[in-house]
XYZ file of C-alpha atoms in Angstrom:
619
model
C 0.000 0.000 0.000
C 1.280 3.439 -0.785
C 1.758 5.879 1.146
C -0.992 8.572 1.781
C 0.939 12.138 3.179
C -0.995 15.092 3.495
C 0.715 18.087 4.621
C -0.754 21.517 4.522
C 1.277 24.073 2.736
C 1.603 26.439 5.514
C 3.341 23.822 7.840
C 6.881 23.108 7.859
C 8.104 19.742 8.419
C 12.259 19.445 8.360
C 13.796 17.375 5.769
C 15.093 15.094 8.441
C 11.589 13.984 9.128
C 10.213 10.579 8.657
C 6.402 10.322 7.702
C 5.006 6.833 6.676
C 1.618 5.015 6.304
C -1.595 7.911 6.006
C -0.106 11.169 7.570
C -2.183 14.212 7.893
C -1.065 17.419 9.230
C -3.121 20.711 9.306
C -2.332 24.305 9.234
C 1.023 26.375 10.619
C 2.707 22.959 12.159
C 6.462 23.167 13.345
C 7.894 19.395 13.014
C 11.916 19.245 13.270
C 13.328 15.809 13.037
C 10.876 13.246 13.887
C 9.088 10.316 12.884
C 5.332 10.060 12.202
C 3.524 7.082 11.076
C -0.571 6.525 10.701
C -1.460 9.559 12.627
C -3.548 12.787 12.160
C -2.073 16.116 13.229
C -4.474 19.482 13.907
C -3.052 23.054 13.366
C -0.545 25.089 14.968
C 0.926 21.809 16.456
C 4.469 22.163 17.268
C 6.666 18.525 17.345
C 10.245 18.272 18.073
C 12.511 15.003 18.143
C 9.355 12.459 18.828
C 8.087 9.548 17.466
C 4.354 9.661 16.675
C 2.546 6.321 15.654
C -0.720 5.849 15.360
C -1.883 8.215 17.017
C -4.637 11.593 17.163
C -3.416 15.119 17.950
C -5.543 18.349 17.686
C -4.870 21.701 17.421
C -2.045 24.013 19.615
C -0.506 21.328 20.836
C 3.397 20.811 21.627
C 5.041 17.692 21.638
C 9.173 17.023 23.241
C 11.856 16.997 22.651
C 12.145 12.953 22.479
C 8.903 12.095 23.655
C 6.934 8.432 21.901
C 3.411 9.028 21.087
C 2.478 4.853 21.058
C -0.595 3.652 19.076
C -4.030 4.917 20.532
C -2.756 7.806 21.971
C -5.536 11.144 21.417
C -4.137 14.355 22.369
C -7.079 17.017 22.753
C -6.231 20.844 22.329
C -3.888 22.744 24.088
C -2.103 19.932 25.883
C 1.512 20.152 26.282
C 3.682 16.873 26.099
C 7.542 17.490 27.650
C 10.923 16.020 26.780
C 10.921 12.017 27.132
C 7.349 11.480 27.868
C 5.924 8.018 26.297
C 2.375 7.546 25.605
C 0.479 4.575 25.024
C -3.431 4.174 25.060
C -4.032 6.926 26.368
C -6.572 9.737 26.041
C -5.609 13.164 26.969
C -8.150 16.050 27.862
C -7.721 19.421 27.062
C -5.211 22.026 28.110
C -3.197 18.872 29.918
C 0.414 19.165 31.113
C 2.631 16.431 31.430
C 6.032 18.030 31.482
C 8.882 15.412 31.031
C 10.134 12.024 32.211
C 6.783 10.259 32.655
C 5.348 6.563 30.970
C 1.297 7.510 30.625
C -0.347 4.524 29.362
C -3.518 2.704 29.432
C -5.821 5.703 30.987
C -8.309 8.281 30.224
C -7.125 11.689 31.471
C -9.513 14.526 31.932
C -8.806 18.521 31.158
C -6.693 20.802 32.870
C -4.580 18.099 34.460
C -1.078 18.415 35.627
C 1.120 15.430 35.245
C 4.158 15.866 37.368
C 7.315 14.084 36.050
C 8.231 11.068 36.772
C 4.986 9.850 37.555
C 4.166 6.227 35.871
C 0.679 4.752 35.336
C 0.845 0.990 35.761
C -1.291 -1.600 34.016
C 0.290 -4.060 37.132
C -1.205 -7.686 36.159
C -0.294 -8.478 32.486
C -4.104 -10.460 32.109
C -6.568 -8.184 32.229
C -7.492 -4.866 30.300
C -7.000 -2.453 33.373
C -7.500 0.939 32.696
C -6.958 4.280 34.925
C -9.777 7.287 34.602
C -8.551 10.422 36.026
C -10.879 13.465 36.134
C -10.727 17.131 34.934
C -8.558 19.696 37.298
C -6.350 17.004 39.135
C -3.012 17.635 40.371
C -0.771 14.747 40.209
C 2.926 15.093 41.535
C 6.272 14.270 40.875
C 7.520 10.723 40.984
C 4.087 9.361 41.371
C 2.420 5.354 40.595
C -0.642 5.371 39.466
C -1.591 1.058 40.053
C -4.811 0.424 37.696
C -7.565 0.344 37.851
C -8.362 3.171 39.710
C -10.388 6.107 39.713
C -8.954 9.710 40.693
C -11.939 12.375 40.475
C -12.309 16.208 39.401
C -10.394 18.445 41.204
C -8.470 16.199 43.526
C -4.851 16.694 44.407
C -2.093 13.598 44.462
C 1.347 14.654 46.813
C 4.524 14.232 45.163
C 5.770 10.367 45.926
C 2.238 8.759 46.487
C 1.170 5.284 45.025
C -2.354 5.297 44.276
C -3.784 1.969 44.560
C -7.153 2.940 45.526
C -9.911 5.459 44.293
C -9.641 8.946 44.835
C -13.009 10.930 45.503
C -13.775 14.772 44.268
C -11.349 17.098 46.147
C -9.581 14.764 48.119
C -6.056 15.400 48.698
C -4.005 12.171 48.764
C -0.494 11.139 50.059
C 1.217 8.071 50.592
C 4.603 6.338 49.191
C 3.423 2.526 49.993
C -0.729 3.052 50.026
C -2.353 6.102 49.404
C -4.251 7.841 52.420
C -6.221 10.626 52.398
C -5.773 13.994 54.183
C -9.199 15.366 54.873
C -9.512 19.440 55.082
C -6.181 19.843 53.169
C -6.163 22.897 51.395
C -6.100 21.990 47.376
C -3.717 25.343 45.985
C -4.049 23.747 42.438
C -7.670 24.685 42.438
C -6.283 28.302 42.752
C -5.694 27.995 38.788
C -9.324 28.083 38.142
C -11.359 30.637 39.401
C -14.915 30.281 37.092
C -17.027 29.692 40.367
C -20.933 28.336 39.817
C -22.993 30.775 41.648
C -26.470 29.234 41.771
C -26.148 25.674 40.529
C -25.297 23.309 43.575
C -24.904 19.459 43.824
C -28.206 19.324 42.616
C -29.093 22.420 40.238
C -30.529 25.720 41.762
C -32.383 25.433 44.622
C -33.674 28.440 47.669
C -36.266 30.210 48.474
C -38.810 30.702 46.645
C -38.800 34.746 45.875
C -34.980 35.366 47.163
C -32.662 33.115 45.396
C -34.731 31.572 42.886
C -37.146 34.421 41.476
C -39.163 34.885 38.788
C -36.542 37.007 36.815
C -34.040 34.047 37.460
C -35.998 31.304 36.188
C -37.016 33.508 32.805
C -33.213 33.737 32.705
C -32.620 30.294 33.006
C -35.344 29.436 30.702
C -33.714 31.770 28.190
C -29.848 30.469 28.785
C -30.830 26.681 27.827
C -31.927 27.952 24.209
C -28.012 28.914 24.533
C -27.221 25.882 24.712
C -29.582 24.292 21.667
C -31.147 26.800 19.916
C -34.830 25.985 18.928
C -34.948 23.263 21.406
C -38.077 21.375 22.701
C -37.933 21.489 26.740
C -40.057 18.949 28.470
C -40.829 20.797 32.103
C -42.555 18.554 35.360
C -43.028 19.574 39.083
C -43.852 18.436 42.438
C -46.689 20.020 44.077
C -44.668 22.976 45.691
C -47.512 26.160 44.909
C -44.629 28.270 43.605
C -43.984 25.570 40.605
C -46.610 27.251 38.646
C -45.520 30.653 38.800
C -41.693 29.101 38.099
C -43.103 27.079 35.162
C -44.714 30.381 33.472
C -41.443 32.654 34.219
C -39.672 29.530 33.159
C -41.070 29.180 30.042
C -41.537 32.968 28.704
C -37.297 32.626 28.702
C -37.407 29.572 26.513
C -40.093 30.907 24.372
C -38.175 34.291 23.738
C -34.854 32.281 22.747
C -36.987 30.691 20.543
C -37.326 27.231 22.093
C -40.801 25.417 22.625
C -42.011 24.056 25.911
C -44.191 20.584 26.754
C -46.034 20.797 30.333
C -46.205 17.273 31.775
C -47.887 18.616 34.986
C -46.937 16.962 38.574
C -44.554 14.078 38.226
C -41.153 13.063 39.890
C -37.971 13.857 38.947
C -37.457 10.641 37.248
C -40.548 10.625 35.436
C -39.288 14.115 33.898
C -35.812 12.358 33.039
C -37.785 9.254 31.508
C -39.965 10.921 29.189
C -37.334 13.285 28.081
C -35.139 10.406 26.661
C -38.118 8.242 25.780
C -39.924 11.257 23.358
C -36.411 12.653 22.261
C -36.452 16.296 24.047
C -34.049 18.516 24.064
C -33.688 19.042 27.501
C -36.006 18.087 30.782
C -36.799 19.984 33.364
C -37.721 19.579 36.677
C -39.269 21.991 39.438
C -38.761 20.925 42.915
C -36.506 21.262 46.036
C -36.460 17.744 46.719
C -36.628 16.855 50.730
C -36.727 20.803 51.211
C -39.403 22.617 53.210
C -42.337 24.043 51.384
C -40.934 27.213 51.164
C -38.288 25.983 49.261
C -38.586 25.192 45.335
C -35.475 24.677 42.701
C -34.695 24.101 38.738
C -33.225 20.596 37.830
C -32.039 20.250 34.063
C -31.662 17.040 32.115
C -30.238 16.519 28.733
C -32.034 14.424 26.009
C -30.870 11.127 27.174
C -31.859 11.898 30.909
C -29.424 12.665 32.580
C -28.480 15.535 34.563
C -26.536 18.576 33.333
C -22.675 18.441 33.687
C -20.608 21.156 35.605
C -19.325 22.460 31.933
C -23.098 22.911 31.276
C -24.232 24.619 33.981
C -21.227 26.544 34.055
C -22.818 28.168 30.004
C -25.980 28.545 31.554
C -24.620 30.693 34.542
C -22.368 32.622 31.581
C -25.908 33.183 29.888
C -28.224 34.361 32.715
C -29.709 37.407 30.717
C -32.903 38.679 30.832
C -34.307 39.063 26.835
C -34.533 42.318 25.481
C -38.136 40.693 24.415
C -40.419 38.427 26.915
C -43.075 36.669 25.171
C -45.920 34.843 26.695
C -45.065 31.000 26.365
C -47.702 28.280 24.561
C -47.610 25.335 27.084
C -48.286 21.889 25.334
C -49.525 19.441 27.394
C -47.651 16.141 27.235
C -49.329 12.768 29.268
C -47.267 11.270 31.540
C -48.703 6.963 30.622
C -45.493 5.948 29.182
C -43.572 6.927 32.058
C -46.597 4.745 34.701
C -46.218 2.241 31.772
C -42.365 1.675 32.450
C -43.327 1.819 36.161
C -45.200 -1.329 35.853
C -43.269 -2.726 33.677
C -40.707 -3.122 35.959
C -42.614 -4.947 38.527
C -42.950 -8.227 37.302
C -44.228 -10.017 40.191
C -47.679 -10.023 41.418
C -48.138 -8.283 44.690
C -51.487 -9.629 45.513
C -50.416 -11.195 48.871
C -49.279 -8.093 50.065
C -50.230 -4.994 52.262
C -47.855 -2.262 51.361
C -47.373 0.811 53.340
C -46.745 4.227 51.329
C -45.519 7.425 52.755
C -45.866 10.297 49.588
C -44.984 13.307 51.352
C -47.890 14.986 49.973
C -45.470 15.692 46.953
C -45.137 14.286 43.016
C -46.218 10.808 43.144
C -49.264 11.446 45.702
C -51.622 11.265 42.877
C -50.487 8.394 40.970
C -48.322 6.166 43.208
C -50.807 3.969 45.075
C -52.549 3.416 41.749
C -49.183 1.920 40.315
C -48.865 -0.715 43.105
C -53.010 -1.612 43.236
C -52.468 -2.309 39.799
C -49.736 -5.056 40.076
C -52.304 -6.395 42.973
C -51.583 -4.968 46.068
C -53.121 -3.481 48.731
C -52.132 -0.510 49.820
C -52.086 1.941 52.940
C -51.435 5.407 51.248
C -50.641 8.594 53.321
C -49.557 12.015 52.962
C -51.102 12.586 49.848
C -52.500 15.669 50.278
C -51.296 18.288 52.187
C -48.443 20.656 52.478
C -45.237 18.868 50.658
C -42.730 17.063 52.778
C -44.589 18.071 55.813
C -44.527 15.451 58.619
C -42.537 13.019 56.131
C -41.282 9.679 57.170
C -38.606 10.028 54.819
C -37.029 12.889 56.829
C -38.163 11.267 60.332
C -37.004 7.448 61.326
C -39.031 7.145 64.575
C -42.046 8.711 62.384
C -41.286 6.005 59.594
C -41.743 3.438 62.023
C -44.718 4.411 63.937
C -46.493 4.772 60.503
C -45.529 1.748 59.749
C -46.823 0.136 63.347
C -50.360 1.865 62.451
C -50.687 0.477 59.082
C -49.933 -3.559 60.053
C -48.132 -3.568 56.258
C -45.994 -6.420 55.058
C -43.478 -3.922 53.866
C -43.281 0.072 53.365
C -41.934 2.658 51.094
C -41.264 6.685 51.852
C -40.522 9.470 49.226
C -38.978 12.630 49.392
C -41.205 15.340 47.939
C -39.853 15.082 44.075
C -39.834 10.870 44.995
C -35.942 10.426 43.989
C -35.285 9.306 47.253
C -37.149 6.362 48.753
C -36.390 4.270 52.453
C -38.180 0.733 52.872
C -39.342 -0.696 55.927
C -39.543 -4.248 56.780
C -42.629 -6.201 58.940
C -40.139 -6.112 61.850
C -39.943 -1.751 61.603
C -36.247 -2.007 60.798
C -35.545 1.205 58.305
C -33.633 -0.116 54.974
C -32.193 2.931 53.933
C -29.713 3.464 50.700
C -26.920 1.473 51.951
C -28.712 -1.172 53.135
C -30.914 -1.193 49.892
C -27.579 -1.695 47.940
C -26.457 -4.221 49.661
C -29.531 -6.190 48.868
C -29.404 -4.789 45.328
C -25.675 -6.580 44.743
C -26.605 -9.607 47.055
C -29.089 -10.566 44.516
C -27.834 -9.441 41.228
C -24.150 -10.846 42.325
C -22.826 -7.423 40.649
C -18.857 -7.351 40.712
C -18.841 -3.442 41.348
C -21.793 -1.097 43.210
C -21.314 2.726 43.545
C -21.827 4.692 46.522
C -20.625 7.948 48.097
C -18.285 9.356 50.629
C -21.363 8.875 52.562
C -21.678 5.304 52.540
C -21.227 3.608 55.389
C -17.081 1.743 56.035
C -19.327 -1.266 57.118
C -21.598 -1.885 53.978
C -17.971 -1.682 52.520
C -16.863 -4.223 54.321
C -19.954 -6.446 53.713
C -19.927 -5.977 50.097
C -16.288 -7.055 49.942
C -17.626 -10.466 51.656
C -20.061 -10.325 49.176
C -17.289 -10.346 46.033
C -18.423 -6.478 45.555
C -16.157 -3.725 44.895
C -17.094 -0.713 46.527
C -16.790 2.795 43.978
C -16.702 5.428 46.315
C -17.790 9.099 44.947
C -18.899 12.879 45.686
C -21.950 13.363 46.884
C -25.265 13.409 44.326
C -26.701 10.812 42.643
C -25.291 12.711 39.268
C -22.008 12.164 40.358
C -23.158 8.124 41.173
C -25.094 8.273 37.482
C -22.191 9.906 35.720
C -19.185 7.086 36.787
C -22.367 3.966 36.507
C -22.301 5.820 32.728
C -18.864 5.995 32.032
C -17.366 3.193 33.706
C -21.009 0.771 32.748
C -21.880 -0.559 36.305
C -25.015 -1.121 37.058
C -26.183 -0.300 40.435
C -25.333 2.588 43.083
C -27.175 4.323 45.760
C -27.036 6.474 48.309
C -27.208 6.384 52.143
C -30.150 9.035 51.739
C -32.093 6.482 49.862
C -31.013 7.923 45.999
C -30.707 4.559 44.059
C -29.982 3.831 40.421
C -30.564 0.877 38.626
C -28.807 1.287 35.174
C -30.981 -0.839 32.609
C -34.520 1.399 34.704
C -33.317 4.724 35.032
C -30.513 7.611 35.153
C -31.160 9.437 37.668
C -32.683 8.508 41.598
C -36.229 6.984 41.257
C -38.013 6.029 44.232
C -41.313 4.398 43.243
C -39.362 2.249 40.292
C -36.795 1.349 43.155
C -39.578 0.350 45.327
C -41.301 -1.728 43.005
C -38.008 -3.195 41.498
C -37.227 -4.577 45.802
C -40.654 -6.086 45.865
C -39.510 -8.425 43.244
C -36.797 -9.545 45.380
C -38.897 -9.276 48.712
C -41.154 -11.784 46.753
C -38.537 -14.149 45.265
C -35.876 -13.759 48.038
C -37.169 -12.078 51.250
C -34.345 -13.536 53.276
C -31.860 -10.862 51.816
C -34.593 -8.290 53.843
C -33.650 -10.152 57.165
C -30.017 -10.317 56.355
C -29.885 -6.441 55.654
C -32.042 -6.014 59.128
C -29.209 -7.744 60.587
C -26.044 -5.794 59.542
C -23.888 -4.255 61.894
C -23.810 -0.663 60.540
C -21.327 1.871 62.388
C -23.371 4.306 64.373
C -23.579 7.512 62.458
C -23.732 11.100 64.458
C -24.525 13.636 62.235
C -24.568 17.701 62.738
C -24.338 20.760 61.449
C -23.658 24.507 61.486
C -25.972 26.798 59.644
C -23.662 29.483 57.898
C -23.352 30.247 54.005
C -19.201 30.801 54.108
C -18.234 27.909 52.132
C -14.526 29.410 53.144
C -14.477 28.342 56.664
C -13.381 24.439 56.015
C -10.038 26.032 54.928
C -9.538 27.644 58.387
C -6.336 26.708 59.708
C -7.981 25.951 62.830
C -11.061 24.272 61.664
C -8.499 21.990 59.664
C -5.717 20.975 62.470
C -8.953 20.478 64.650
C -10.518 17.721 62.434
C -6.987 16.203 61.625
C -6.780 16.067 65.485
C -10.329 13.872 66.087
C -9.117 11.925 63.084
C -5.911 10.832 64.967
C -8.434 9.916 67.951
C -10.790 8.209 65.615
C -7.275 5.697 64.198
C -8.934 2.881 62.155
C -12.185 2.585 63.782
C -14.346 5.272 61.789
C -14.497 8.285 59.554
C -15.260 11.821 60.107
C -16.552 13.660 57.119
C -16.850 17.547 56.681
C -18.186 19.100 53.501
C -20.503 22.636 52.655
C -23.879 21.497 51.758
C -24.540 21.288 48.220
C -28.448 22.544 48.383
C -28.415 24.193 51.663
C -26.577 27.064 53.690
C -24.890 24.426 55.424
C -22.018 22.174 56.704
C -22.680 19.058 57.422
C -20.655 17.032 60.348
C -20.512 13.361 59.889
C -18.951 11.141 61.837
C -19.122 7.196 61.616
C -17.542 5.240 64.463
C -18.069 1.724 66.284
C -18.756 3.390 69.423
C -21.997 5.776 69.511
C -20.293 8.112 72.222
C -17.116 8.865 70.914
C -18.769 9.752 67.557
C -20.922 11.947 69.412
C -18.427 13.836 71.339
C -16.105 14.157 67.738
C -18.799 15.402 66.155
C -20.175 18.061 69.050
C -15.950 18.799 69.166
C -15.851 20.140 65.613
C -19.321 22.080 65.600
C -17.908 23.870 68.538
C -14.793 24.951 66.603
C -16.088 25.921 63.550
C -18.569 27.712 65.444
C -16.406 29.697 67.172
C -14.287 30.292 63.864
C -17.143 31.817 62.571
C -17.528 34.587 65.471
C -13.845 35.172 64.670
């Protein structure tokens, strides 16, 4: 076969050059001395002394001196490669740096990562295809292993030295020659680099007060900033039954009208209903009006894409950049869109029949009140429905254990399900008023599907862990959010994860948190093998202390103070729990956890480092 070379005129390429097999290089390129075989070059790429084979670069990139792009290598634009650098099967993110003297193979690298030199990702076993994923914004130091497969997410910062043989959660700062550990409060200076801040999206898109935070001229605004993103989109928009969604829903739509989009009204429905019928009539974008578990008061704007699932950071991040009132309102047409398919795939996922069975509901008078009783009736059972009317989230067994149970007492069910108010969050209760909440409802999940990997959260508790390794179940740990749980199930293709506030996905069913289909997918099992209900009842879960400090300085975790205090309890804590201290991703918040074997000791951790930040605030 010939060869195929196409260079672009305005490139130079040095007569001691080498180029073999299909070559194509794009505008103003710089190559002196090098080889390049079967590879694809972008513009204003500058390559010096290397070896490129089989490989993908894009534009503004710089490559060496002596550096060995290996087949299956993709830079993206703007990365820099240094002098001896070899690369092999990997994929590189954007503006990347990975200076000189490092082996990068077998890994997916996010953008805006720093490589330091010296650092060498290991494929360790020879057998199997192991592969490392690191996320967007990481800092990894000089003279670094990185043992696959592991996981290092956004924004997380690896000391010079460390061997990471185990996953590295959002943020976490990690250290260690032999096994990495991680330092908790450590301030991240890497993260200094990047100063685009999102202002009103949180872990799970905007959420406040109705009428100070989120307002009517925010939500035309937002309405108007996702025709930004796809002009002359179709927006699908559902809500729970919070009395501000209306008002939101109008403002809402008058933005997406004026930037020339269309909107479809399918009334009150959960979260997950809005995410299902988005994918399953090919909109646009979904939206859904709620504040989840929040009080009444409370309302908030969550955005899905057309295959359900929620909005990125990159996303929200061009909606914030967008928030502009048009010079033009219009009144919005609404469409009305039915909501059957959505109770059709409800049902359809129940493939038992429950007519043996009393079932206990709890709807938190929010967006399954109207419908969710009906779904379970019609696969049989009976059912004792309450809170299906009132104010939303109001007297909720899903925010009140003792108040889950004494329901439960009163209704003499074989089993029970709560809801939140938007119904992405759902806790079970056995015959024998033992609460199953997320962790326990993933344990039962992998128990009975015999899955080889299960996703949680930092929140998760370090027993389930433990009980899922028994199990042959690898525990992914990850930020908080059932996006960030849907997002790595997505990428990496496992297919369960939940979390300990009762957020559970179940990959082939859903993409984002769905209580009811949760529910009805465990009364399968509860029918086929109720056993794995007793042996959940029965684990030995570290008692769990949680506080927290109302405040909106997100600042205050980087207190010098705050810090050397926590490090302190974590010294007293040694082996035998975790302490976990993060801002409140939909709240003015931080939340205090601490997880320990012994009840008082987590109690007086946890009542230690409330006091301190408390009195850092006064400060």
């Amino acid at each position: 076969m010939n060869d195929i070379i196409d260079v672009n005129t305005t490139s130079y390429v040095s007569k001691n050059c080498r180029l073999s097999g299909s070559v194509k290089i794009g505008k103003n390129c710089k190559i002196v001395n090098s080889t390049i075989e079967n590879s694809v070059i972008g513009d204003n790429v500058e390559i010096l002394n290397s070896y490129i084979e089989n490989s993908e670069i894009k534009n503004n990139v710089t490559i060496g001196p002596y550096a060995h792009l290996r087949p299956n290598t993709v830079l993206q634009n703007n990365v820099h490669i240094g002098n001896f650098v070899e690369l092999k099967n990997a994929k590189v993110g954007a503006r990347t740096k990975i200076p000189h003297l490092s082996y990068v193979g077998d890994c997916e690298i996010g953008e805006d990562v720093n490589v330091g030199c010296g650092v060498i990702f290991c494929n360790y076993d020879g057998k199997n295809k192991n592969i490392s994923y690191v996320g967007n914004k990481v800092f990894i130091g000089s003279n670094s292993n990185i043992i696959a497969p592991v996981i290092i997410e956004d924004e997380s910062f690896i000391a010079a030295g460390t061997t990471v043989t185990d996953n590295v959660l959002k943020g976490e700062f990690c250290i260690g020659r032999v096994k990495n550990e991680i330092k908790h409060g450590a301030l991240n200076l890497y993260m200094q680099n990047f100063t685009s801040k999102l202002k009103y999206f949180g872990t799970d898109g905007i959420r406040g007060i109705y009428g100070e935070k989120v307002t009517n001229d925010l939500c035309i605004k937002v309405g108007y900033a996702i025709t930004k993103l796809y002009p002359k989109c179709k927006i699908l928009i559902g809500r729970d039954t919070r009395e501000s969604g209306e008002q939101i829903l109008e403002n809402l739509a008058k933005g997406i009208v004026s930037g020339g989009g269309e909107v479809y009204n399918a009334g009150i429905i959960s979260t997950a209903g809005v995410a299902y019928l988005t994918k399953f009539f090919d909109y646009d974008f979904g939206v859904s009006i709620t504040a989840s578990h929040n009080p009444s008061e409370y309302n908030g704007i969550k955005i899905f894409d057309k295959k359900g699932y929620k909005l990125n950071e990159n996303q929200e991040l061009l909606i914030e950049n967008n928030l502009i009132l048009p010079k033009k309102i219009k009144n919005a047409e609404i469409k009305k869109v039915e909501i059957d398919a959505y109770l059709d795939h409800l049902k359809d996922v129940c493939i038992k029949d429950l007519s043996n069975l009393t079932i206990f509901l709890d709807c938190s008078n929010g967006a399954v009140s109207h419908y969710a009783k009906k779904v379970f009736e019609q696969k049989g059972a009976k059912v004792c429905a309450i809170n299906t009317g009132g104010v939303i989230n109001k007297d909720a067994s899903v925010l009140n254990e003792d108040l889950f149970v004494e329901n439960m007492k009163k209704s003499k069910a074989d089993i029970g399900f709560c809801f939140d108010g938007d119904a992405d969050r759902v806790m079970c209760i056995t015959k024998n008023h033992i609460v199953i909440d997320g962790d326990r409802i993933l344990y039962i999940l992998s128990k009975y599907r015999k899955e080889k990997f299960a996703v949680g959260t930092i929140m998760t508790n370090m027993a389930l862990e433990k009980y899922l390794k028994l199990c042959g179940t690898r525990l992914i740990r990850t930020a908080v959010g059932d996006k960030n749980i849907a997002k790595i199930m997505k990428s990496k293709k496992y297919k369960i994860g939940a979390e300990q506030s009762g957020h559970v996905i179940i990959a082939e069913h859903t993409t984002t948190g769905d209580g009811v289909l949760t529910a009805l997918y465990l009364l399968n099992i509860f029918i086929e093998k109720p056993e794995l209900f007793y042996k959940a009842e029965k684990l030995n879960i570290y008692s769990t202390v949680a506080l927290q400090v109302e405040t909106d300085n997100k600042t205050i975790l980087k207190d010098t103070i705050v810090t050397n205090e926590i490090k302190e309890q974590e010294k007293h804590m040694g082996s035998q729990g975790r302490i976990i201290v993060r801002n409140s991703g939909t709240e003015p918040k931080i939340r205090i956890t601490v997880e320990s074997k012994n009840i008082d000791k987590a109690t007086k951790i946890a009542k230690i480092i409330k006091k301190t930040i408390e009195n850092q605030l006064k400060t």
